[in-house]
mmCIF file of C-alpha atoms in Angstrom:
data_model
loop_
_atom_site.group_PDB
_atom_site.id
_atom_site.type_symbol
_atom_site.label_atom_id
_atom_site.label_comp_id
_atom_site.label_asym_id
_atom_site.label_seq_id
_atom_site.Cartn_x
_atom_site.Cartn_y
_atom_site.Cartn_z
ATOM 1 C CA UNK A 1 21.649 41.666 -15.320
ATOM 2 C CA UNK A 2 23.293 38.693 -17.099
ATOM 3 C CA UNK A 3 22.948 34.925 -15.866
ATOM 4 C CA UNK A 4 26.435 34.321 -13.771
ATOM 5 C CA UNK A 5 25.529 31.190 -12.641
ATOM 6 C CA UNK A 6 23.856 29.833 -9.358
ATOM 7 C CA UNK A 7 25.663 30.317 -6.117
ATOM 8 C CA UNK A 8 26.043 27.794 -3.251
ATOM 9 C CA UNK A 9 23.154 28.172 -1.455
ATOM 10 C CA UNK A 10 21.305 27.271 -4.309
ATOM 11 C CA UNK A 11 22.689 23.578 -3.769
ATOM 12 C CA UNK A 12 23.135 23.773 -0.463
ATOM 13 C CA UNK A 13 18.802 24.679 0.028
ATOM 14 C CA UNK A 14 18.010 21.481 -2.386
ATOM 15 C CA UNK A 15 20.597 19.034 0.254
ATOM 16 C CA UNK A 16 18.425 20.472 2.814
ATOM 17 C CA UNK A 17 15.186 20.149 1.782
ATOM 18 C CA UNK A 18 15.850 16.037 0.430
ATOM 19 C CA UNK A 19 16.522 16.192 4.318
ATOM 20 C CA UNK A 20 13.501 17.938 5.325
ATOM 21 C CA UNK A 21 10.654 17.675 2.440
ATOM 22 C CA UNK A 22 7.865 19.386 4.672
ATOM 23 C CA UNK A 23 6.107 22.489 3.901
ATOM 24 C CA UNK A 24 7.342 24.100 7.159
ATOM 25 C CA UNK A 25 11.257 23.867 5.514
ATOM 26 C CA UNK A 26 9.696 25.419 2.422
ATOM 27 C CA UNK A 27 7.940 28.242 4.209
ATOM 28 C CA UNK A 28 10.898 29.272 5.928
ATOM 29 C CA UNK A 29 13.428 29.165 3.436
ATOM 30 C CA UNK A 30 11.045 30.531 0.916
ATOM 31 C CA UNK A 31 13.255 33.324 0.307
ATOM 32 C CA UNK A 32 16.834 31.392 -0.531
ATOM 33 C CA UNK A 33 14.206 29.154 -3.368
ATOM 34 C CA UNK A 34 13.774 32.538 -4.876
ATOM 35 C CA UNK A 35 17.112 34.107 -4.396
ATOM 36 C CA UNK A 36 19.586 31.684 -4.705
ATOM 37 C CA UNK A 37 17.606 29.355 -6.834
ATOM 38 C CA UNK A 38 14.552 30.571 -9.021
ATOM 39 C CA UNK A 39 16.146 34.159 -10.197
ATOM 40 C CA UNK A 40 18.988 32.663 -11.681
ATOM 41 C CA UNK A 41 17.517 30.382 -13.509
ATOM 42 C CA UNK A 42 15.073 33.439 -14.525
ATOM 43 C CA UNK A 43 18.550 35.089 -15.376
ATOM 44 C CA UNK A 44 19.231 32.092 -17.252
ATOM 45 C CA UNK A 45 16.624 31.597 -19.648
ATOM 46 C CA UNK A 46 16.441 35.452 -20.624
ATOM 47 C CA UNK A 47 20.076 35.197 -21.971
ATOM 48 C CA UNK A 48 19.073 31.648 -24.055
ATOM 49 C CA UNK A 49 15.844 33.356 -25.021
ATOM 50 C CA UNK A 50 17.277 34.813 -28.441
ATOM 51 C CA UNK A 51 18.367 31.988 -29.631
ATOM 52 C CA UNK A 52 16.635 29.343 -28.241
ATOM 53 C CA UNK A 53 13.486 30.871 -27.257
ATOM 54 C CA UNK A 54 11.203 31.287 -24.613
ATOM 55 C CA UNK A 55 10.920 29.155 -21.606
ATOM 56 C CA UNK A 56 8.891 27.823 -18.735
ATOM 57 C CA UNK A 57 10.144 26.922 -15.069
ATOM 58 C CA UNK A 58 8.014 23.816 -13.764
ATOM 59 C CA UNK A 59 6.205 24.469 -10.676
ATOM 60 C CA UNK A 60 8.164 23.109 -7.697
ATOM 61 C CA UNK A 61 5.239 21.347 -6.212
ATOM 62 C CA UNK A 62 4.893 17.713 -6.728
ATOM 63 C CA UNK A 63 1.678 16.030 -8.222
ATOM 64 C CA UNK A 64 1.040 13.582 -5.069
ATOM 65 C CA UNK A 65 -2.232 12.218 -6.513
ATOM 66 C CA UNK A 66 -1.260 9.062 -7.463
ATOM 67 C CA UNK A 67 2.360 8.619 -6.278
ATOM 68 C CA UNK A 68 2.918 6.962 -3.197
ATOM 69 C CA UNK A 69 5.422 9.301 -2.442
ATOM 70 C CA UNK A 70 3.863 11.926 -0.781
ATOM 71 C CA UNK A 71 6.630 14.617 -0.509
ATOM 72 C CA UNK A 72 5.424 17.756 -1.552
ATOM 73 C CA UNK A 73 8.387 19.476 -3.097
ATOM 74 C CA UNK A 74 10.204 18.631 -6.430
ATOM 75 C CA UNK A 75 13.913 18.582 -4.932
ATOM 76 C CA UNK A 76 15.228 19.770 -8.153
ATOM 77 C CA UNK A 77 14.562 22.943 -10.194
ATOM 78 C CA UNK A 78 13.547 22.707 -13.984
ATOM 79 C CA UNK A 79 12.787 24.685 -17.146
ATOM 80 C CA UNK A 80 11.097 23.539 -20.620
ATOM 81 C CA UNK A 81 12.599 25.759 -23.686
ATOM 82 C CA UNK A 82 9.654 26.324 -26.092
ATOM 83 C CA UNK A 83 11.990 25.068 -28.934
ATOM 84 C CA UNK A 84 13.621 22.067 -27.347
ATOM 85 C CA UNK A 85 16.267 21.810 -24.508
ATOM 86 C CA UNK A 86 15.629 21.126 -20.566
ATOM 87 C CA UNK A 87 17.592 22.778 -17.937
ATOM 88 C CA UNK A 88 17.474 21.346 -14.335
ATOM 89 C CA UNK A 89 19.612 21.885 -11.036
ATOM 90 C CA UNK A 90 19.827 20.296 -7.711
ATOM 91 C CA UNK A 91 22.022 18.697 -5.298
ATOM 92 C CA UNK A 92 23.572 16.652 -7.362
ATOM 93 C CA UNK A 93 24.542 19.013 -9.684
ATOM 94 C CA UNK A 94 23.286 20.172 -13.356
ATOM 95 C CA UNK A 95 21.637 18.362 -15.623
ATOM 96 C CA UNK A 96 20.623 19.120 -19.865
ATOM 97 C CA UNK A 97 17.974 17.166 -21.616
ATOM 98 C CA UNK A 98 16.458 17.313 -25.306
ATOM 99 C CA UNK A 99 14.855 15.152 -27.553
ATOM 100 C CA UNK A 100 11.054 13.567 -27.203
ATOM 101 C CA UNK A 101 10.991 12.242 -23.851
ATOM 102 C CA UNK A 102 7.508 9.804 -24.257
ATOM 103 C CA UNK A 103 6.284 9.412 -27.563
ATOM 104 C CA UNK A 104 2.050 9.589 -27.988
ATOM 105 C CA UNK A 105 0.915 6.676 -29.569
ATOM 106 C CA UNK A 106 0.851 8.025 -32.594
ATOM 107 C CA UNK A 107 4.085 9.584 -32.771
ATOM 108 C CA UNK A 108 5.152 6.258 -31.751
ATOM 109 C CA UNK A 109 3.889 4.586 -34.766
ATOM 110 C CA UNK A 110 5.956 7.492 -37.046
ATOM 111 C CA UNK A 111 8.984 6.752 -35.137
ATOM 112 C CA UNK A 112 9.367 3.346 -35.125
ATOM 113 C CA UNK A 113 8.311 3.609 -39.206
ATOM 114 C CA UNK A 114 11.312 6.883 -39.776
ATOM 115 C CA UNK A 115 13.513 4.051 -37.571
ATOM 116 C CA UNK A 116 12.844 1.096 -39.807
ATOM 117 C CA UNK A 117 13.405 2.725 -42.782
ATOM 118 C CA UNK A 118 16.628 2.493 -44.538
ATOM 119 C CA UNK A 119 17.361 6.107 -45.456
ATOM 120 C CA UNK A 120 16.104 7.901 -42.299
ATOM 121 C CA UNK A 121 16.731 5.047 -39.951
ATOM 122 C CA UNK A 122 20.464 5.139 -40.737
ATOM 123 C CA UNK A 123 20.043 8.999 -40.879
ATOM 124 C CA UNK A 124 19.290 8.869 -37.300
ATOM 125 C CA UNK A 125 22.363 6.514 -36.329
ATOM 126 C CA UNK A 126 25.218 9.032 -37.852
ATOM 127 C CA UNK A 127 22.805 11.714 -35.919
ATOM 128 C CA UNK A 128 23.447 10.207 -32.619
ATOM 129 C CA UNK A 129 26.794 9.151 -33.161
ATOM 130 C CA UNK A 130 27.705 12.999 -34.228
ATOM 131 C CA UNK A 131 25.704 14.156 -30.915
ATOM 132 C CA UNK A 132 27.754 11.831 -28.795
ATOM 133 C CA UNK A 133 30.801 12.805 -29.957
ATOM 134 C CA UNK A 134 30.214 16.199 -28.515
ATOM 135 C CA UNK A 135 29.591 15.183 -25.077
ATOM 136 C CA UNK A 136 25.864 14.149 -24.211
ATOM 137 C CA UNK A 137 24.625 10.754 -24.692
ATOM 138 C CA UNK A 138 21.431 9.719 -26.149
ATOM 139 C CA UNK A 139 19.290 7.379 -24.242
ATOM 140 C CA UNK A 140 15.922 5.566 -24.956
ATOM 141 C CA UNK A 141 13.202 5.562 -22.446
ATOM 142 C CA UNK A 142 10.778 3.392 -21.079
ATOM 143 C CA UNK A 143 11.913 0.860 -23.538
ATOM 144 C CA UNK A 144 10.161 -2.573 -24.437
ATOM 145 C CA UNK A 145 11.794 -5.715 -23.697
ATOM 146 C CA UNK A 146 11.278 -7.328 -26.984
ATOM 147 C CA UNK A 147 10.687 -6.244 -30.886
ATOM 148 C CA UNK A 148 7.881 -4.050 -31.145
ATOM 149 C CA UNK A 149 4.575 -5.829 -32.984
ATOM 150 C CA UNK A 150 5.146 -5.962 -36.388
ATOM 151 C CA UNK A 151 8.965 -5.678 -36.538
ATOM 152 C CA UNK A 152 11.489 -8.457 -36.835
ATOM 153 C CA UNK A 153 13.720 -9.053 -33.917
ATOM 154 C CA UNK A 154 16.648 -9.215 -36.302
ATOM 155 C CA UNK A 155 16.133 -5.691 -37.518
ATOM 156 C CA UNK A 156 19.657 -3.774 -37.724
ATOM 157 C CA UNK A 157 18.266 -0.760 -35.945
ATOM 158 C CA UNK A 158 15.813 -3.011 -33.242
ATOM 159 C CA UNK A 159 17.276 -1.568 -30.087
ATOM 160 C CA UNK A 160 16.071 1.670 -31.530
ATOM 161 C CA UNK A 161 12.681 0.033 -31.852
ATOM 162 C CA UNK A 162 12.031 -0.435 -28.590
ATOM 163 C CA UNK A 163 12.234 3.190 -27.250
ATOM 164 C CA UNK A 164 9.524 5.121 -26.455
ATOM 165 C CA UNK A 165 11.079 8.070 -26.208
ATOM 166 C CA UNK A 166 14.754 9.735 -26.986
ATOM 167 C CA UNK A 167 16.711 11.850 -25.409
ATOM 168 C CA UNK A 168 20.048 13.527 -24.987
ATOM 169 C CA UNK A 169 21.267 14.276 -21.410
ATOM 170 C CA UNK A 170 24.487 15.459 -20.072
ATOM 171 C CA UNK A 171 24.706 15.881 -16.372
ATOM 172 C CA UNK A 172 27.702 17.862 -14.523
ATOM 173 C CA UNK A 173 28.159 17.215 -10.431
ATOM 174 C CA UNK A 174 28.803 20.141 -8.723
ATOM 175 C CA UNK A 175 32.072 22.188 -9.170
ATOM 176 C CA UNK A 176 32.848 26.326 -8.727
ATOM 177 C CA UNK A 177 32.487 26.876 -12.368
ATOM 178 C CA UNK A 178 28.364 26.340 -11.323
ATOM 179 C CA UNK A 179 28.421 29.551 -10.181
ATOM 180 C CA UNK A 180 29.557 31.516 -13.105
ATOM 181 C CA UNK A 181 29.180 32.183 -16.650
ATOM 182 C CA UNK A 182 31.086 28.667 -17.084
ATOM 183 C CA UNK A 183 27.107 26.926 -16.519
ATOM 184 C CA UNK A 184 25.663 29.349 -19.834
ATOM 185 C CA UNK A 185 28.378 28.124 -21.610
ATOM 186 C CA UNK A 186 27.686 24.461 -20.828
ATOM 187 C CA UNK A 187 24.452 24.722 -20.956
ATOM 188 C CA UNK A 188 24.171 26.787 -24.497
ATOM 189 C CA UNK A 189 26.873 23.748 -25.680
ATOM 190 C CA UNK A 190 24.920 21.153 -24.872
ATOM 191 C CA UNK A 191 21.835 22.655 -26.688
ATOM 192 C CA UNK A 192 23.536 23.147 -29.627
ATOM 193 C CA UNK A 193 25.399 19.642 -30.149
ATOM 194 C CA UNK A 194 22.147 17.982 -29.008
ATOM 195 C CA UNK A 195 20.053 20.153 -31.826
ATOM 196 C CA UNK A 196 20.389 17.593 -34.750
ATOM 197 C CA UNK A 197 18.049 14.733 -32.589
ATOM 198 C CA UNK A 198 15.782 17.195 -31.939
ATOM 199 C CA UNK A 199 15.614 18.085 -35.730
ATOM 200 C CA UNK A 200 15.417 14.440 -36.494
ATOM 201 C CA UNK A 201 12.478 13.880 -34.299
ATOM 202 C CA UNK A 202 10.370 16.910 -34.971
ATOM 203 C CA UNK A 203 10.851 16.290 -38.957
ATOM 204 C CA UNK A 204 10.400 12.358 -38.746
ATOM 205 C CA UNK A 205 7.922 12.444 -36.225
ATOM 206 C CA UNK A 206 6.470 16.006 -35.555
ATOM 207 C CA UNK A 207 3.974 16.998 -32.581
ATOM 208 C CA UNK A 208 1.319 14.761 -31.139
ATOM 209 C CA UNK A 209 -2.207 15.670 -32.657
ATOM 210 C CA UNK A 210 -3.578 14.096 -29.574
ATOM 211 C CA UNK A 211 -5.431 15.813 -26.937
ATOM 212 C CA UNK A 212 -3.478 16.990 -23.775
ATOM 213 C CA UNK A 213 -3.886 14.310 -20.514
#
């Protein structure tokens, strides 16, 4: 079997369960999670896998510990390609991401060097223009307020400076192409025009060396 998209119910469980985010929703529609929702996106990553690799789908639990929020279900579904690329779905729709989402502190320090310098810095303006112009948009996150220590606030390239992490993301509301080949299609699209930031970032500023939290 080939990925042919998720079907309605697939939306229609996540609408319900932002309604009702209790464990006795979950347990009894259990069955439409992995129907409607989890085996496609099983379907899903098996076709990207040869050319974007293997994947993992994120547990749909939520980590409580230290949120105030206490729901216990993630009202979304998501998957982390080995490579690069994130693939989510929920009510609201689809949603793509790629890139470094939060930079270790010592990737941070490569970063913000690759972004200050002339060559690579402007390097990684024509590669987010050329991304952009393909349909996803590239967005810093959790980004500081000011120049980072040690950098000018004139720099050329200073809103740059202040992210923490980069990303592209492209998000699609719900329509009937969802639930056919139409969402591989978008999906393998976005991978590929989002490819050259995530080449950027793992040649500039590679892997953290830093032990797992």
């Amino acid at each position: 079997m080939t990925f042919q998209g998720w079907p309605a119910e697939a939306l229609e469980f996540y609408e319900h369960l932002e309604a009702d985010n209790s464990k006795t929703y979950w347990q009894a529609h259990k069955d439409r999670y992995e129907d409607a929702v989890r085996a496609p996106m099983e379907l899903l990553l098996a076709d990207l896998e040869p050319e974007f690799g293997p994947a993992k789908i994120f547990r749909p639990n939520r980590d409580v510990r230290f949120s105030a929020d206490k729901s216990p279900y993630k009202t979304h579904i998501g998957a982390h390609l080995e490579a690069g690329g994130y693939v989510q779905l929920s009510a609201d729709g689809l949603a793509c991401g790629n890139g470094m989402y939060q930079l270790a502190s010592e990737q941070l320090e490569r970063y913000r060097a690759a972004v200050a310098e002339d060559v690579s810095g402007a390097e990684l303006e024509r590669v987010i223009a050329a991304v952009e112009k393909d349909g996803p948009q590239v967005f810093g996150r959790d980004s500081l307020k000011s120049a980072p220590r040690g950098y000018p606030k004139d720099h050329p390239r200073i809103e740059l400076l202040r992210h923490k992490g980069l990303v592209a993301w492209q998000e699609w509301e719900p329509a009937k192409w969802l639930g056919t080949r139409a969402a591989y299609t978008r999906i393998t699209a976005f991978l590929r025009a989002s490819q050259p930031l995530k080449d950027w970032l793992d040649e500039r500023v590679g892997p953290s060396g830093l032990p797992a939290r």
